Short mmCIF file of C-alpha atoms in Angstrom, two decimals:
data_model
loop_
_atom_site.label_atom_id
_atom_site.label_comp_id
_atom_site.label_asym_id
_atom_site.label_seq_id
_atom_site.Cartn_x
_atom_site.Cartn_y
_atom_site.Cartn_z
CA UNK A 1 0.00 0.00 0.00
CA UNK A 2 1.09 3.60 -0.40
CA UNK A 3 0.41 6.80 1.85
CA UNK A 4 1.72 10.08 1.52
CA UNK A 5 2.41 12.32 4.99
CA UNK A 6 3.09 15.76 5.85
CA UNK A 7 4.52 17.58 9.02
CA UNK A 8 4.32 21.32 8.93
CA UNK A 9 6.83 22.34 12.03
CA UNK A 10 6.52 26.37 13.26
CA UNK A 11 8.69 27.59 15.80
CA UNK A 12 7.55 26.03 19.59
CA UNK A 13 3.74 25.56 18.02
CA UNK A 14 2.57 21.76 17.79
CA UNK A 15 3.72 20.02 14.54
CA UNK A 16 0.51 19.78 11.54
CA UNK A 17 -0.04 16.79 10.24
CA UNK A 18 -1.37 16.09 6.95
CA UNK A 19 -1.75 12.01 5.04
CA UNK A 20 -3.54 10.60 2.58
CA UNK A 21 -4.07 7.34 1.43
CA UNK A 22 -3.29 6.21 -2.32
CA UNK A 23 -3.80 2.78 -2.92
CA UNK A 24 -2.15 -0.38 -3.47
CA UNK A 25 1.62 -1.00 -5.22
CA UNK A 26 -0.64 -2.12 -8.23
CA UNK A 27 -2.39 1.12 -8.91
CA UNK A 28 0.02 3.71 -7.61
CA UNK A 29 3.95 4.40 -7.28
CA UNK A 30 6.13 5.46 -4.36
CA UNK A 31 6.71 8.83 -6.74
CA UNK A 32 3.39 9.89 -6.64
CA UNK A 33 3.25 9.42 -2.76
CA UNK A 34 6.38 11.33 -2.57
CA UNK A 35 4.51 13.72 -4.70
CA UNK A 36 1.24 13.83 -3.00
CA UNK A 37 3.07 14.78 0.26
CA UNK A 38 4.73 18.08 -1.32
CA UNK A 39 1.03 18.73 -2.02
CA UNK A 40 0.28 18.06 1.48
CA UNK A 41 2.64 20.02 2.84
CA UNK A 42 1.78 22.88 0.34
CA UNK A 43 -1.59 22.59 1.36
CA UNK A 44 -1.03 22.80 5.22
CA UNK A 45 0.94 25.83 4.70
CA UNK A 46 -1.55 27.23 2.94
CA UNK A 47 -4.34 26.85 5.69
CA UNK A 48 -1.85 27.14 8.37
CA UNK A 49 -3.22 30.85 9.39
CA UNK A 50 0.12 31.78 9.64
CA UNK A 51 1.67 34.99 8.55
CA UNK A 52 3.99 33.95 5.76
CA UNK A 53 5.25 37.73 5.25
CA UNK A 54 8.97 37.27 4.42
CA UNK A 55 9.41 33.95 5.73
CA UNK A 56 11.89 31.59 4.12
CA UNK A 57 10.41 28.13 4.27
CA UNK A 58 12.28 25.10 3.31
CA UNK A 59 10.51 21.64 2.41
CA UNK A 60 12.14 18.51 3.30
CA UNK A 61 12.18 16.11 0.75
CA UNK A 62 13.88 12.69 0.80
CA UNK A 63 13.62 11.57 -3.02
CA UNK A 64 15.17 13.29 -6.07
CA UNK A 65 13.18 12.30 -8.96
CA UNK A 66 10.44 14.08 -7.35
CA UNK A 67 12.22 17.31 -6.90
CA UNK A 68 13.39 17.36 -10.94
CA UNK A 69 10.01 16.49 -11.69
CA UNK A 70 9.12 20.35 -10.97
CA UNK A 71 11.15 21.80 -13.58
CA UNK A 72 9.98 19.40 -16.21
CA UNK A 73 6.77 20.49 -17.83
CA UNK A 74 6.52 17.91 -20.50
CA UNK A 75 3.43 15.47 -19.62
CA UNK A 76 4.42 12.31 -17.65
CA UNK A 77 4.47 10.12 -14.53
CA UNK A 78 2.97 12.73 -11.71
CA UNK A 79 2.43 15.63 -13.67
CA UNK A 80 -1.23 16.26 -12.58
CA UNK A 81 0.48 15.96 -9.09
CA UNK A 82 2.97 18.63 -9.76
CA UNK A 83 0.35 21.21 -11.21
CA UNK A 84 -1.87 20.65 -8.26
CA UNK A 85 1.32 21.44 -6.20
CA UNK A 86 2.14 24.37 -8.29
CA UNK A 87 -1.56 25.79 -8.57
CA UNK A 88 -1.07 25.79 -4.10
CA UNK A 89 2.00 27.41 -4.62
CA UNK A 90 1.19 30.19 -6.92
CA UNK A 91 -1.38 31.07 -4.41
CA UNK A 92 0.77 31.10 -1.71
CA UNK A 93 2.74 33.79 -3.27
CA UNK A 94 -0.02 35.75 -4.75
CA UNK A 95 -0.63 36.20 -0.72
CA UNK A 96 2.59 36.60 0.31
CA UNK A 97 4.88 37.79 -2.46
CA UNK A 98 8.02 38.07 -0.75
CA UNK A 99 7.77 34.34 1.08
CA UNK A 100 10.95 32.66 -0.46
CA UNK A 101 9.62 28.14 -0.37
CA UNK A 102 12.67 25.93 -0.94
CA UNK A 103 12.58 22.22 -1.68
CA UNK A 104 15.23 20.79 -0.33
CA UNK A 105 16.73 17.13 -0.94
CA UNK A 106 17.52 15.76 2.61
CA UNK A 107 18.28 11.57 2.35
CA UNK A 108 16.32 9.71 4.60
CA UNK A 109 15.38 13.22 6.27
CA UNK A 110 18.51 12.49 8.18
CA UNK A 111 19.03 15.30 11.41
CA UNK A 112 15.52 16.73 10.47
CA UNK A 113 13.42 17.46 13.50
CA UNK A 114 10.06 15.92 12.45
CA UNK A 115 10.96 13.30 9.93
CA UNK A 116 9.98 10.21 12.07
CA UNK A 117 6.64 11.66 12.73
CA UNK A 118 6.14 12.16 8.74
CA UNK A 119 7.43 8.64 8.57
CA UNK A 120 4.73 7.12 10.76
CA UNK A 121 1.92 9.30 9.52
CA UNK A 122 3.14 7.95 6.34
CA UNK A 123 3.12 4.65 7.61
CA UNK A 124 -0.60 5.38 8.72
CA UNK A 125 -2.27 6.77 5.78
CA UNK A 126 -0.42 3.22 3.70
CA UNK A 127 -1.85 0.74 6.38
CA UNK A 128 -4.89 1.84 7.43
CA UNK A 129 -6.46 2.94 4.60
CA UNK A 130 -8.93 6.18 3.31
CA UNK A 131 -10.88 6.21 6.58
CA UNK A 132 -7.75 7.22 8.11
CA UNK A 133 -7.15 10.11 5.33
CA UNK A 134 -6.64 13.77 7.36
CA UNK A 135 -6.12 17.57 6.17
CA UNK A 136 -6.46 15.70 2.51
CA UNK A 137 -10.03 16.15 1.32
CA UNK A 138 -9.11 19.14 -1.34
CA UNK A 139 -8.54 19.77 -4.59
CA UNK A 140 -7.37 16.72 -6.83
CA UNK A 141 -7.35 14.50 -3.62
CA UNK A 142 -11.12 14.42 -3.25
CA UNK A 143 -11.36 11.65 -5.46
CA UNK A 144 -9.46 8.81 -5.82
CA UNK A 145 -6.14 9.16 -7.84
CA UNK A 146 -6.13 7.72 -11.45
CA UNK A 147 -4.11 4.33 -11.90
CA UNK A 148 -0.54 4.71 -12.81
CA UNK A 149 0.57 3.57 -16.06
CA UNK A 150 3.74 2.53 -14.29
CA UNK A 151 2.32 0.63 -11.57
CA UNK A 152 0.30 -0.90 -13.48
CA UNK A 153 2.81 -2.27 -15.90
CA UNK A 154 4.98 -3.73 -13.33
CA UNK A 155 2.01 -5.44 -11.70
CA UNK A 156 1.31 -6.81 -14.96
CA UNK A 157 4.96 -7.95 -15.63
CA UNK A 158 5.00 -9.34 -12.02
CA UNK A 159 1.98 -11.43 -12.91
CA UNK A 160 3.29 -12.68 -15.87
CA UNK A 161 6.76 -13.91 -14.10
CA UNK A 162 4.68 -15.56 -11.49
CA UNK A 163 2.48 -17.13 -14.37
CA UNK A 164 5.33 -18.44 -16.18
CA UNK A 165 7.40 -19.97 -13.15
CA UNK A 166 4.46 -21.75 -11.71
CA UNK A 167 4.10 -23.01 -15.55
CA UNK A 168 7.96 -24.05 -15.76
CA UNK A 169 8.13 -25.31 -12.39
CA UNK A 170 5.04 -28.07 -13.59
CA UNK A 171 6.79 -29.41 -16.71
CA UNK A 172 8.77 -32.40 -16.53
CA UNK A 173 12.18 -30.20 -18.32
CA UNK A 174 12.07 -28.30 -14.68
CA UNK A 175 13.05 -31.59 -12.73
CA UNK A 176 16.16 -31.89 -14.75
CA UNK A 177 17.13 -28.62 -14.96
CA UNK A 178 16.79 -27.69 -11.16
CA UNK A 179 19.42 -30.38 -10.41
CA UNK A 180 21.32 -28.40 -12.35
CA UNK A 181 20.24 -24.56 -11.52
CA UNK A 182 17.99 -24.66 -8.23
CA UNK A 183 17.27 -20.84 -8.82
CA UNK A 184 15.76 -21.75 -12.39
CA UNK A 185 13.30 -20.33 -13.56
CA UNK A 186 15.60 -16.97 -13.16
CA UNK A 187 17.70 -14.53 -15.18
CA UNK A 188 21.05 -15.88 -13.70
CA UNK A 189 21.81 -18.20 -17.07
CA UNK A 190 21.09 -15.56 -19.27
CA UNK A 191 23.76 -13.32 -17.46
CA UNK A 192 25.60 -15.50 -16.93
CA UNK A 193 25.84 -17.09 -20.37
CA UNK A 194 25.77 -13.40 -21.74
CA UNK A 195 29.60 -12.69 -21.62
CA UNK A 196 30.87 -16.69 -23.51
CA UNK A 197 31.52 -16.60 -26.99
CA UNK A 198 29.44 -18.38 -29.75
#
């Protein structure tokens, strides 16, 4: 299953929490969680009730391919998810002009005050499901999110692997060849075979 979390952290004030619930590995990617919490995060910000006057505010983010994704408009994996974050963040700064918002790539959120609380509220919203969905019910995330082509694909591929072994493993050419290879049905002949000479 995948959840998305957000922790909005102001001075001595008790942290915000934000999560929403995706869906399964078939339907949806880690990316688009990692996504969905930048809109999250956006979005508590946003209804925070804060003064934002010429704040500098800095987003921790522990996965690169969803930082890049921002400055790629071409369509793609997450793009709906990175106009809904950039719709919240225009109107952020049509409020507050001079607020500076940084992403900032932190790995594993290591030394950030707040990161294991995003990671259980992440862990939450994955496990336990919609009923369990808070400070999400906006925008794009009222409904259900639309199946990734990714996901989907690998679920499909997965499928067929899993087919195909429990095929192999029934004919009588698997007996012999697992005396052999006890890994078989795998990819480690065809590597391994990859490098001899004809």
């Amino acid at each position: 299953m995948i959840g998305a979390a957000a922790v909005l952290l102001y001075g001595h004030q008790p942290p915000r929490v934000a999560r929403h619930h995706l869906g399964s590995e078939e339907e949806h990617t880690v990316f688009e969680g990692e996504n969905v919490g930048q809109v999250l995060g956006l979005r508590l910000l946003q209804t925070s009730g804060l003064d934002l006057s010429n704040n500098s505010i800095t987003m921790a983010i522990d996965n690169q391919p969803s930082i890049r994704r921002h400055s790629d408009r071409k369509p793609g994996a997450g793009a709906y998810l990175v106009h809904e974050a950039h719709h919240i963040f225009q109107e952020i700064k049509a409020r507050y002009p001079r607020t500076k918002i940084t992403l900032r790539w932190i790995p594993s959120h290591t030394g950030i005050r707040g990161s294991d609380l995003v990671d259980k509220e992440a862990k939450v919203a994955a496990t336990k499901g919609a009923a369990k969905n808070k400070g999400s019910n906006f925008g794009i995330l009222k409904k259900p999110l639309p199946v990734s082509k990714s996901a989907w694909k690998q679920a499909l591929r997965s499928k067929v692997k899993e087919c195909y072994r429990k095929k192999f493993k029934s004919s009588p050419r698997y007996e012999r060849a697992a005396k052999i290879d006890p890994s078989i049905p795998s990819n480690r002949f065809r590597k391994l075979s990859a490098s001899l000479s004809r």
